[in-house]
JSON list of C-alpha atoms in Angstrom, two decimals:
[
{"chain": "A", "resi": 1, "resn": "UNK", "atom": "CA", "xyz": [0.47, -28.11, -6.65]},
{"chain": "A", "resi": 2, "resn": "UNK", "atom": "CA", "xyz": [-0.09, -24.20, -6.71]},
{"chain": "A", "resi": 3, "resn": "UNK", "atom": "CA", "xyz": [3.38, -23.80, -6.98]},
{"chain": "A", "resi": 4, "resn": "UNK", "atom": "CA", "xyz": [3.93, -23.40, -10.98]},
{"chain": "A", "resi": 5, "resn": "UNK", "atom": "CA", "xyz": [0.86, -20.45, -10.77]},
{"chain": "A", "resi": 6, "resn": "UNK", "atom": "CA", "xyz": [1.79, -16.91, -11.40]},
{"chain": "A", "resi": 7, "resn": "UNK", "atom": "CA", "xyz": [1.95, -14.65, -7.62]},
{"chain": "A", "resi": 8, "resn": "UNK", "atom": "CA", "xyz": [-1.34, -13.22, -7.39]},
{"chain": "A", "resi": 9, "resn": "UNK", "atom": "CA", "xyz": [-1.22, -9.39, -7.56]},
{"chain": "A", "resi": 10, "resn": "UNK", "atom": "CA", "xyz": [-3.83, -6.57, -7.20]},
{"chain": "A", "resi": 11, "resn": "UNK", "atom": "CA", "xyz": [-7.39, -7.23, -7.48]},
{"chain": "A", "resi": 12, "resn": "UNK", "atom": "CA", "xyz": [-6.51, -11.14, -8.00]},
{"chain": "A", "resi": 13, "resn": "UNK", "atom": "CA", "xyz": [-4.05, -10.83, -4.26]},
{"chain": "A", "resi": 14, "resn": "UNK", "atom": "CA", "xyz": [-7.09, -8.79, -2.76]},
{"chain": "A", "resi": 15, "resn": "UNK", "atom": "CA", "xyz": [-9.27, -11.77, -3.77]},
{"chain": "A", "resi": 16, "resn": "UNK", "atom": "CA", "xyz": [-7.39, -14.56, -2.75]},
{"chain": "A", "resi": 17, "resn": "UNK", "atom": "CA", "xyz": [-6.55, -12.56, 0.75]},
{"chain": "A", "resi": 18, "resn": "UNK", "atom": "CA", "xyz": [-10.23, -12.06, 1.68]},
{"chain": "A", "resi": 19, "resn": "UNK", "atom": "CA", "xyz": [-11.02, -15.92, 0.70]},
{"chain": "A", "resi": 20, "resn": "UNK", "atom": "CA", "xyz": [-8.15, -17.38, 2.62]},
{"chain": "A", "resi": 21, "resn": "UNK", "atom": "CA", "xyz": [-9.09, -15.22, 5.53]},
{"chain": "A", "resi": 22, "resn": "UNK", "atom": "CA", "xyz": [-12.55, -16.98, 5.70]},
{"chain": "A", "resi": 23, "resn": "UNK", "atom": "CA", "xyz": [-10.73, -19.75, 6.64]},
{"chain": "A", "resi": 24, "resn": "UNK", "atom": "CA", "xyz": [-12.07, -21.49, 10.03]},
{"chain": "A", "resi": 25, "resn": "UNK", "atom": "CA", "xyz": [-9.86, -24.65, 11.33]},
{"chain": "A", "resi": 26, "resn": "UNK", "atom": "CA", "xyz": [-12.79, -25.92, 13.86]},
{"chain": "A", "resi": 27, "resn": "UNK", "atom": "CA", "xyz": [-15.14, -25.76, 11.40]},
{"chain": "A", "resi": 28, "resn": "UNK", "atom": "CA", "xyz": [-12.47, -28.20, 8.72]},
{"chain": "A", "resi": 29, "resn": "UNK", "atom": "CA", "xyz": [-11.80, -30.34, 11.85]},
{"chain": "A", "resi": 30, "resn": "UNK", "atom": "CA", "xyz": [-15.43, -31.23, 12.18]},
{"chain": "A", "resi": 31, "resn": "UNK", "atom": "CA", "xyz": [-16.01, -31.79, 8.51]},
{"chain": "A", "resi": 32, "resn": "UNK", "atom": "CA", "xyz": [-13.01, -33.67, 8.11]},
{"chain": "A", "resi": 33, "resn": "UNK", "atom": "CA", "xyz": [-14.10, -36.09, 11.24]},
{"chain": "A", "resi": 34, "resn": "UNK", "atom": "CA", "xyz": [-17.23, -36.77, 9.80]},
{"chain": "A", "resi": 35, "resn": "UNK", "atom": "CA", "xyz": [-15.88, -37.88, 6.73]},
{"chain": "A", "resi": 36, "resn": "UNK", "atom": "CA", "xyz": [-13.40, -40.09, 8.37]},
{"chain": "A", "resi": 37, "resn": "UNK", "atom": "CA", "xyz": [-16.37, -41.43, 10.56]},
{"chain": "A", "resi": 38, "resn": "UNK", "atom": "CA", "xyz": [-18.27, -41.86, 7.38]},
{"chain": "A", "resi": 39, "resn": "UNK", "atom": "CA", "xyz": [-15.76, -44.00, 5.29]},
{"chain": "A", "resi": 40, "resn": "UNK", "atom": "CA", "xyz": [-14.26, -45.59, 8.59]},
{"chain": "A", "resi": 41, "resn": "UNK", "atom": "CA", "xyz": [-10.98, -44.36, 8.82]},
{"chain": "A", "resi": 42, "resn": "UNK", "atom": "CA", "xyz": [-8.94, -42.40, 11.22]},
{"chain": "A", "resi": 43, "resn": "UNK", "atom": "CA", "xyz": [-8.34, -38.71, 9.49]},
{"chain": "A", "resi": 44, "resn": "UNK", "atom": "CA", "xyz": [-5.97, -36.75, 11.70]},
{"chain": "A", "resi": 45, "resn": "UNK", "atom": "CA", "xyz": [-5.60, -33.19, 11.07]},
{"chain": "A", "resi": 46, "resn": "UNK", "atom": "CA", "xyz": [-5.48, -29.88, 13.12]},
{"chain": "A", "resi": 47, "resn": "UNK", "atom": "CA", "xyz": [-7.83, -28.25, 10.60]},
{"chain": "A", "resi": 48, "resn": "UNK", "atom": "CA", "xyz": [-5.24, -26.23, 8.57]},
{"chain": "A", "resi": 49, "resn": "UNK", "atom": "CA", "xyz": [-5.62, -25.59, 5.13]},
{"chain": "A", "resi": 50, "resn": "UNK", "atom": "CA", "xyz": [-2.07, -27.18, 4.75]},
{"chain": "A", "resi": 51, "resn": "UNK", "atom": "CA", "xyz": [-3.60, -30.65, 6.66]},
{"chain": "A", "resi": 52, "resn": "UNK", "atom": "CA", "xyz": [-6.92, -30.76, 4.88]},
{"chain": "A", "resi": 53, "resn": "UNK", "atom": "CA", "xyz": [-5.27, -29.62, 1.70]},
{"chain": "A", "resi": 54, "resn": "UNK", "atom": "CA", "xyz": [-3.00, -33.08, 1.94]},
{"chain": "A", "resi": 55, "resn": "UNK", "atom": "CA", "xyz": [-5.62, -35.45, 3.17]},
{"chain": "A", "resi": 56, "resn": "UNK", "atom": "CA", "xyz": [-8.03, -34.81, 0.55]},
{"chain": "A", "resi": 57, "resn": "UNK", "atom": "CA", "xyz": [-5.62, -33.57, -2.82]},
{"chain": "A", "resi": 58, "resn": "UNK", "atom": "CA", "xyz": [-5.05, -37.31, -4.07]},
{"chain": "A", "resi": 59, "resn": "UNK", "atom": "CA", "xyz": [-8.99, -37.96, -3.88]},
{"chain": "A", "resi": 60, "resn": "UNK", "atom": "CA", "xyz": [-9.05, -41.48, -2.42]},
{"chain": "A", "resi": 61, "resn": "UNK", "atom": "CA", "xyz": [-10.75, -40.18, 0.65]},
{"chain": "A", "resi": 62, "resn": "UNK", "atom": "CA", "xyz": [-13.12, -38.27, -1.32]},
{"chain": "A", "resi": 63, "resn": "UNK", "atom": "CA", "xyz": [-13.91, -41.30, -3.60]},
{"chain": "A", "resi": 64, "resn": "UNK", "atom": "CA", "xyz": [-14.63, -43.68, -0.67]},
{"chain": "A", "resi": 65, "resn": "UNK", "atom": "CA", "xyz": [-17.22, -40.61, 0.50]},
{"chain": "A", "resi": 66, "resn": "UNK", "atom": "CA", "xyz": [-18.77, -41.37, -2.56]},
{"chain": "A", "resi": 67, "resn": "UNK", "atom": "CA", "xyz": [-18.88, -44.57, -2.39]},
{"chain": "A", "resi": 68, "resn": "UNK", "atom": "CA", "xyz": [-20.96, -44.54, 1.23]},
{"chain": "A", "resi": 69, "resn": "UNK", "atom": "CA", "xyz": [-22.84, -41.36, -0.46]},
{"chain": "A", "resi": 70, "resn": "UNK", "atom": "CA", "xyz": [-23.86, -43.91, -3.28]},
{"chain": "A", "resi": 71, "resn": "UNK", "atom": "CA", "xyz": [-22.62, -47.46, -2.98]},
{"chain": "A", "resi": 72, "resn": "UNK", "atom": "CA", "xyz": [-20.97, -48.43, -6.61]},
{"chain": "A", "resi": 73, "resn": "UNK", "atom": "CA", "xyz": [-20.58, -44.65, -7.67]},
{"chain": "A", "resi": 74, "resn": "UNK", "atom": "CA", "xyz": [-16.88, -44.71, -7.66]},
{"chain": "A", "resi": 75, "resn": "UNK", "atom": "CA", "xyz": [-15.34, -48.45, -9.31]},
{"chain": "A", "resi": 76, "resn": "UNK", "atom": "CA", "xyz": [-13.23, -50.27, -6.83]},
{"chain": "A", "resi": 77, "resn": "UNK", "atom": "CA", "xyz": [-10.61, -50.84, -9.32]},
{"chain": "A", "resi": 78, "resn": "UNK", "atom": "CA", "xyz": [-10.36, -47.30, -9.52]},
{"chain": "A", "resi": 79, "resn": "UNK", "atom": "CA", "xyz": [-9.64, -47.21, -5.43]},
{"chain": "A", "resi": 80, "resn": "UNK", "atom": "CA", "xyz": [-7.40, -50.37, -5.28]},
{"chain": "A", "resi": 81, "resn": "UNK", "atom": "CA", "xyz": [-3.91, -47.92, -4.74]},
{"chain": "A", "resi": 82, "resn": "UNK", "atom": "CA", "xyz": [-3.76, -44.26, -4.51]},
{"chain": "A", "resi": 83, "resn": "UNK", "atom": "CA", "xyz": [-3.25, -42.66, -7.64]},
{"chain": "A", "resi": 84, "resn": "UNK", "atom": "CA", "xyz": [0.07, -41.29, -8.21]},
{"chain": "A", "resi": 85, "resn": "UNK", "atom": "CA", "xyz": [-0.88, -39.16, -11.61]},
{"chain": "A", "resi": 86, "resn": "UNK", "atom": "CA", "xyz": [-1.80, -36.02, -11.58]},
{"chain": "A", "resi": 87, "resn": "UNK", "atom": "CA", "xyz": [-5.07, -36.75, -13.84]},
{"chain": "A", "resi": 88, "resn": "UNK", "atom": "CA", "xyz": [-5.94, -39.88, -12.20]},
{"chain": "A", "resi": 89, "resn": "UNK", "atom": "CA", "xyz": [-6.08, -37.60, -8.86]},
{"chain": "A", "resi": 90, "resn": "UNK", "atom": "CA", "xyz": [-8.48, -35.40, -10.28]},
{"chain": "A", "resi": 91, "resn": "UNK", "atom": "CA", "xyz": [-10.59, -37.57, -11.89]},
{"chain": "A", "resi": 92, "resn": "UNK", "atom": "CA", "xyz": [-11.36, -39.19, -8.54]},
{"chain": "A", "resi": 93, "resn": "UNK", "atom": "CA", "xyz": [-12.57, -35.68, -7.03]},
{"chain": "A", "resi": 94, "resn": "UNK", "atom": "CA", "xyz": [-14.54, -35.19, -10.44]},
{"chain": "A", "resi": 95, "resn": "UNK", "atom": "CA", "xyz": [-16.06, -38.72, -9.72]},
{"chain": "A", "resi": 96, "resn": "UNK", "atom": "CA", "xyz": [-17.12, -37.26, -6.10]},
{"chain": "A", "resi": 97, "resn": "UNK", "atom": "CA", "xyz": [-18.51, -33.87, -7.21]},
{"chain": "A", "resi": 98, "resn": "UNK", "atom": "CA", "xyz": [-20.17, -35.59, -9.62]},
{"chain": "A", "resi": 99, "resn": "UNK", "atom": "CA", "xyz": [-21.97, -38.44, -6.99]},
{"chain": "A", "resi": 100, "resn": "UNK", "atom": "CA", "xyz": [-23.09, -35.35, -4.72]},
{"chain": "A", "resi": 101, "resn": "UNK", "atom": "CA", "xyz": [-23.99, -33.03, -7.73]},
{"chain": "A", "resi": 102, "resn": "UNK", "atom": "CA", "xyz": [-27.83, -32.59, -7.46]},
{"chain": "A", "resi": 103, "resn": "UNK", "atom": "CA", "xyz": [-28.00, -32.31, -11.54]},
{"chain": "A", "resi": 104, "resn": "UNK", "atom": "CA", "xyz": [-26.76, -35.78, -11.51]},
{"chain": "A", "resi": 105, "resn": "UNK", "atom": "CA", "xyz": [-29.04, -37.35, -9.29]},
{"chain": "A", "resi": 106, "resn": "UNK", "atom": "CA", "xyz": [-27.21, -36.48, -5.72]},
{"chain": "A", "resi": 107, "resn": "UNK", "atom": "CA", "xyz": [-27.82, -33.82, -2.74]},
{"chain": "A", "resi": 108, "resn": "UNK", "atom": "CA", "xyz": [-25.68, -30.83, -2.98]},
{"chain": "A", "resi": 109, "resn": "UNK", "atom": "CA", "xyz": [-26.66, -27.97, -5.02]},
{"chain": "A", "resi": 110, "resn": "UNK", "atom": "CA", "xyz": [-24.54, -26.60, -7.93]},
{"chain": "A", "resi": 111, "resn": "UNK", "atom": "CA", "xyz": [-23.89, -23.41, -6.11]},
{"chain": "A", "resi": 112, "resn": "UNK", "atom": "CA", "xyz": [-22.19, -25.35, -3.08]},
{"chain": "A", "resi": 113, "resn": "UNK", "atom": "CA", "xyz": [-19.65, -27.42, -5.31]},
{"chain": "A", "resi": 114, "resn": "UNK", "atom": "CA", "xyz": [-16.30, -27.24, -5.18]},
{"chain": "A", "resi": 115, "resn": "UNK", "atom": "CA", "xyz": [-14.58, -27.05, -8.72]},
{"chain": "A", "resi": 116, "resn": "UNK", "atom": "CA", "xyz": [-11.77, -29.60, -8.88]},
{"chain": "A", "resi": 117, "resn": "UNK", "atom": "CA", "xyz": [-9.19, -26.98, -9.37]},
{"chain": "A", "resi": 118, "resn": "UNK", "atom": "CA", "xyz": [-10.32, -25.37, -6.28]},
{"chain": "A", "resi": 119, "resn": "UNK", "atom": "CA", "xyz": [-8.51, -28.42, -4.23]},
{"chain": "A", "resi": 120, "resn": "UNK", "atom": "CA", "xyz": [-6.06, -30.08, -6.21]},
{"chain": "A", "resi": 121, "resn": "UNK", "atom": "CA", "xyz": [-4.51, -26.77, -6.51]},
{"chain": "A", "resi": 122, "resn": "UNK", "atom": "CA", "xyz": [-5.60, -25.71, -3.09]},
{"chain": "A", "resi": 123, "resn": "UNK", "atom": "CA", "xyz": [-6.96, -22.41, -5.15]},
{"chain": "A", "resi": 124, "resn": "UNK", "atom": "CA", "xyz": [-10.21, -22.13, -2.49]},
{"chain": "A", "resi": 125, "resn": "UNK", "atom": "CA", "xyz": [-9.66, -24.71, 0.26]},
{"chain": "A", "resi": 126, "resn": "UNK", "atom": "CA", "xyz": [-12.88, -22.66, 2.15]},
{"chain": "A", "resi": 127, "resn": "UNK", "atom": "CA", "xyz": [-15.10, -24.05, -0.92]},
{"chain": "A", "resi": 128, "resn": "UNK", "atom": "CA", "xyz": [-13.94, -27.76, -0.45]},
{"chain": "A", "resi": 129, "resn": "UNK", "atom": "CA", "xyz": [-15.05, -27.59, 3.51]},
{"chain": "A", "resi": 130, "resn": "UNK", "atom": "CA", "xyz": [-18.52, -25.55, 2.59]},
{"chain": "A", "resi": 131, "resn": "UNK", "atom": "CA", "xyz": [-19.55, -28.68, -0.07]},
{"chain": "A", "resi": 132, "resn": "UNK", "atom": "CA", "xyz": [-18.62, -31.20, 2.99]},
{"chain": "A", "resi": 133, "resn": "UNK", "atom": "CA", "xyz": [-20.67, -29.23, 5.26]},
{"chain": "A", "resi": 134, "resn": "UNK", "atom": "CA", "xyz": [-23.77, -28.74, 2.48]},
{"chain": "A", "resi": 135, "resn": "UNK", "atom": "CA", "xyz": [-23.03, -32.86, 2.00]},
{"chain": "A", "resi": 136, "resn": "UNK", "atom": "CA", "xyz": [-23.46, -33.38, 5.31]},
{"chain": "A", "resi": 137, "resn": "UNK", "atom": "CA", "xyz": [-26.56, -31.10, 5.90]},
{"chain": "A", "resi": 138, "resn": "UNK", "atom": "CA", "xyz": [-27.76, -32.98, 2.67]},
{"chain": "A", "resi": 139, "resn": "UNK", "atom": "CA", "xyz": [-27.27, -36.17, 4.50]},
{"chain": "A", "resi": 140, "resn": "UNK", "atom": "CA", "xyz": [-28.80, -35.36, 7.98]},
{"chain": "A", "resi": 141, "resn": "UNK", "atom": "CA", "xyz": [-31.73, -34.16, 6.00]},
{"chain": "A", "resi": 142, "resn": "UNK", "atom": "CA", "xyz": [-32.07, -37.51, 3.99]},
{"chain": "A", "resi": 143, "resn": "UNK", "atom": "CA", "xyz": [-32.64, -38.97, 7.37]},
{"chain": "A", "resi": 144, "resn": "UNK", "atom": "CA", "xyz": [-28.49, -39.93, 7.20]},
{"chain": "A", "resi": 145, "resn": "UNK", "atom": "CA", "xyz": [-25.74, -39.29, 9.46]},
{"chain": "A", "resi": 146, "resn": "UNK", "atom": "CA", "xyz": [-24.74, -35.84, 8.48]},
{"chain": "A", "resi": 147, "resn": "UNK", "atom": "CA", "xyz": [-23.64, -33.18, 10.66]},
{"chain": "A", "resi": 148, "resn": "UNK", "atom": "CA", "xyz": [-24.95, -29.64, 10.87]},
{"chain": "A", "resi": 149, "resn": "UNK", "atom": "CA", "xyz": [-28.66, -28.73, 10.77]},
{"chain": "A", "resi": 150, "resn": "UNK", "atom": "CA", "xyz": [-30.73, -30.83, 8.43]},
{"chain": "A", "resi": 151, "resn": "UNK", "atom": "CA", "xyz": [-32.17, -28.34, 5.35]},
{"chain": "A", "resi": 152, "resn": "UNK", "atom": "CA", "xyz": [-35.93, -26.53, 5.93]},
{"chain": "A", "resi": 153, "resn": "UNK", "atom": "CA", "xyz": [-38.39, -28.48, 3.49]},
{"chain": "A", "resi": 154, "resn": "UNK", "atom": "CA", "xyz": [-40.70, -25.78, 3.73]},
{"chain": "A", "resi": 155, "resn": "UNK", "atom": "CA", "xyz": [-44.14, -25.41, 4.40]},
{"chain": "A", "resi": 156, "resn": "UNK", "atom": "CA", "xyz": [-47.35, -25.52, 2.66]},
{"chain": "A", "resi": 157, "resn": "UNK", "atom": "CA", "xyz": [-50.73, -23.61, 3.12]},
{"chain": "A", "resi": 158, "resn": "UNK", "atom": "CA", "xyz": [-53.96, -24.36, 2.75]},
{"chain": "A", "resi": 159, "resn": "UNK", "atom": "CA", "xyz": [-56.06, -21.60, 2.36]},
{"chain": "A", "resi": 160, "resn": "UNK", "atom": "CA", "xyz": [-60.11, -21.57, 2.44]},
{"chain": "A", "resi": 161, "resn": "UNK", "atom": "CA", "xyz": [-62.16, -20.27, -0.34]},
{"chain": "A", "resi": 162, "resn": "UNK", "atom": "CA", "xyz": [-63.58, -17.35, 2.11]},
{"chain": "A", "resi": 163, "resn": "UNK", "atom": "CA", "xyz": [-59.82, -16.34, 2.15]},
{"chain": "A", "resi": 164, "resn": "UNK", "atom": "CA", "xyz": [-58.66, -16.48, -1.20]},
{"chain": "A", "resi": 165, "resn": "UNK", "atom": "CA", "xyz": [-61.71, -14.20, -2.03]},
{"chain": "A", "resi": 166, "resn": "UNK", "atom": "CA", "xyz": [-60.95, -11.82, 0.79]},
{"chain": "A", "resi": 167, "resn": "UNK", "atom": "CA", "xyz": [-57.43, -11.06, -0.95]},
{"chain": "A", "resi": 168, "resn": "UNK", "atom": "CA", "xyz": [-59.05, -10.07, -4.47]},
{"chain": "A", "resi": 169, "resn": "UNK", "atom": "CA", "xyz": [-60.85, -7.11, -2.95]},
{"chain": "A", "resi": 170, "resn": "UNK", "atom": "CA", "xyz": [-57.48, -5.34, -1.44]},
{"chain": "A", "resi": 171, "resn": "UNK", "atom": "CA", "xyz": [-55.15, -2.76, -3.96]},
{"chain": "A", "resi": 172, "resn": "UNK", "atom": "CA", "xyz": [-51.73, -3.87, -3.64]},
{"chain": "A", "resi": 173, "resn": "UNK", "atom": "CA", "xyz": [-49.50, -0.31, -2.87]},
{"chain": "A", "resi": 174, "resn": "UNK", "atom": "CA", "xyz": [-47.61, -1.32, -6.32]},
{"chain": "A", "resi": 175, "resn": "UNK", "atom": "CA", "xyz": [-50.39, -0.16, -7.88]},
{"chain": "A", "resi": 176, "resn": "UNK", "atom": "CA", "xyz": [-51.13, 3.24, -6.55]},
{"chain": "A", "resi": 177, "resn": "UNK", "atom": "CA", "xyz": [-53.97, 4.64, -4.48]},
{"chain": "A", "resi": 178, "resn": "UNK", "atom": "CA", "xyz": [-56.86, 7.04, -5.71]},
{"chain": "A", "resi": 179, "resn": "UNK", "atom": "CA", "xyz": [-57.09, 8.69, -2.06]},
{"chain": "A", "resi": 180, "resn": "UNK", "atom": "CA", "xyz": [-55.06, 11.51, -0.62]},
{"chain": "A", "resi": 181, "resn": "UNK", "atom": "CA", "xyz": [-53.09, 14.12, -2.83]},
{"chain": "A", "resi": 182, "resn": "UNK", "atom": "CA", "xyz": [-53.32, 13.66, -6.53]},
{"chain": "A", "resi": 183, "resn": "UNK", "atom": "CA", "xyz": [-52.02, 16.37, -9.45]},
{"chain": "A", "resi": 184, "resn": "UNK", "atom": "CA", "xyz": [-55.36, 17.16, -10.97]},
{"chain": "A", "resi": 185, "resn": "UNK", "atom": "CA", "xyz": [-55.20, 21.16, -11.43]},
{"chain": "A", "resi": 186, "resn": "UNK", "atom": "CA", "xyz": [-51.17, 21.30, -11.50]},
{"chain": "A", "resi": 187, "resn": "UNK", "atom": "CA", "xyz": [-49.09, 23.20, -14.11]},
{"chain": "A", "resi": 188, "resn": "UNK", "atom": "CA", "xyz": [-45.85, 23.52, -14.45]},
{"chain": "A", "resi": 189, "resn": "UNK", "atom": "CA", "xyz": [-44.03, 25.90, -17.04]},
{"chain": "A", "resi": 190, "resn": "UNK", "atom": "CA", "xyz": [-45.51, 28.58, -18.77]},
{"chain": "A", "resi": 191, "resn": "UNK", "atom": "CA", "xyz": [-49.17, 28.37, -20.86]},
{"chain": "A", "resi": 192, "resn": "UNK", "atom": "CA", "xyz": [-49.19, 28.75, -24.64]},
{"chain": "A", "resi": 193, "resn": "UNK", "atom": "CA", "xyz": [-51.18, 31.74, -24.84]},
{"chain": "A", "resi": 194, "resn": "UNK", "atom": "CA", "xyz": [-54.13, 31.83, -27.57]},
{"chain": "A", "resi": 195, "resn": "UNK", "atom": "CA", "xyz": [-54.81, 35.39, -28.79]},
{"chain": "A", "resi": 196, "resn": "UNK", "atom": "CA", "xyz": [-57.31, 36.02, -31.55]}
]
């Protein structure tokens, strides 16, 4: 779908290059098995860009993702036949990113989204496997079958009076010290002189 875009030259080229060569086919394998374990279907592909790029551009699988992600997020009427239009394509990966879109009520953060133009015109294929990956880590973390390490939830402290008290009595370094060298008694230039 790329194919009516300008060639990328200079800064643009030097972009594109260093993106494309972040590229990792094990790591698009595995996300692209756990989505076809996920929606029950067999996806074969040998984790290039190329393979991914052709499962995923129409958005059917991406909509039945959804749809385990959230039952009912993505209207079955919508899925009944894969979409032959080029809008009706993307507005079934809008309808994903916006099921997994933490602003809207799913897991992934904004910063790990895909943009729709990043796959349907396979402009950053490494961004469509990094929001499957945070989706999945999303998921294992939800107590789901995800893949990948499940997210930190973080910690929380209790601290006793005795040592919340203890802190108030030290000088952070931000705010200076009053021991060692100071520059009491410096001068620097030459004095006005007062004559009478």
């Amino acid at each position: 779908m790329a194919a009516h875009r300008a060639a990328k030259s200079g800064i643009a080229l030097e972009a594109q290059q260093k993106m494309d060569s972040k590229w990792d086919n094990d790591r698009a394998r595995v996300a692209i098995d756990w989505v076809g374990k996920r929606i029950g279907e067999h996806l074969e592909t040998d984790g290039s860009k190329e393979s991914v790029y052709n499962l995923l551009k129409d958005g059917m699988v991406l909509a039945k993702l959804a749809n385990w992600v959230r039952p009912g997020s993505v209207a079955a009427a919508k899925m009944s036949k894969a979409p032959s239009l080029a809008f009706k394509q993307m507005e079934l990966i809008g309808m994903f990113l916006k099921t997994i879109d933490e602003g809207e009520g799913g897991c992934v953060k904004k910063s790990e989204l895909f943009q729709t133009v990043d796959l349907y015109e396979k402009v950053n294929m490494v961004q469509v496997i990094t929001t499957l990956e945070a989706l999945g880590r999303a998921m294992l973390t939800q107590g789901r079958e995800g893949f990948g390490k499940a997210e930190s939830k973080g910690q929380t402290h209790e601290w006793t009076e005795e040592q919340l008290k203890a802190g108030q009595n030290i000088i952070g370094l931000q705010m200076g010290t009053n021991k060692g060298a100071n520059q009491s008694g410096q001068n620097f230039g030459k004095t006005r002189a007062i004559v009478d």
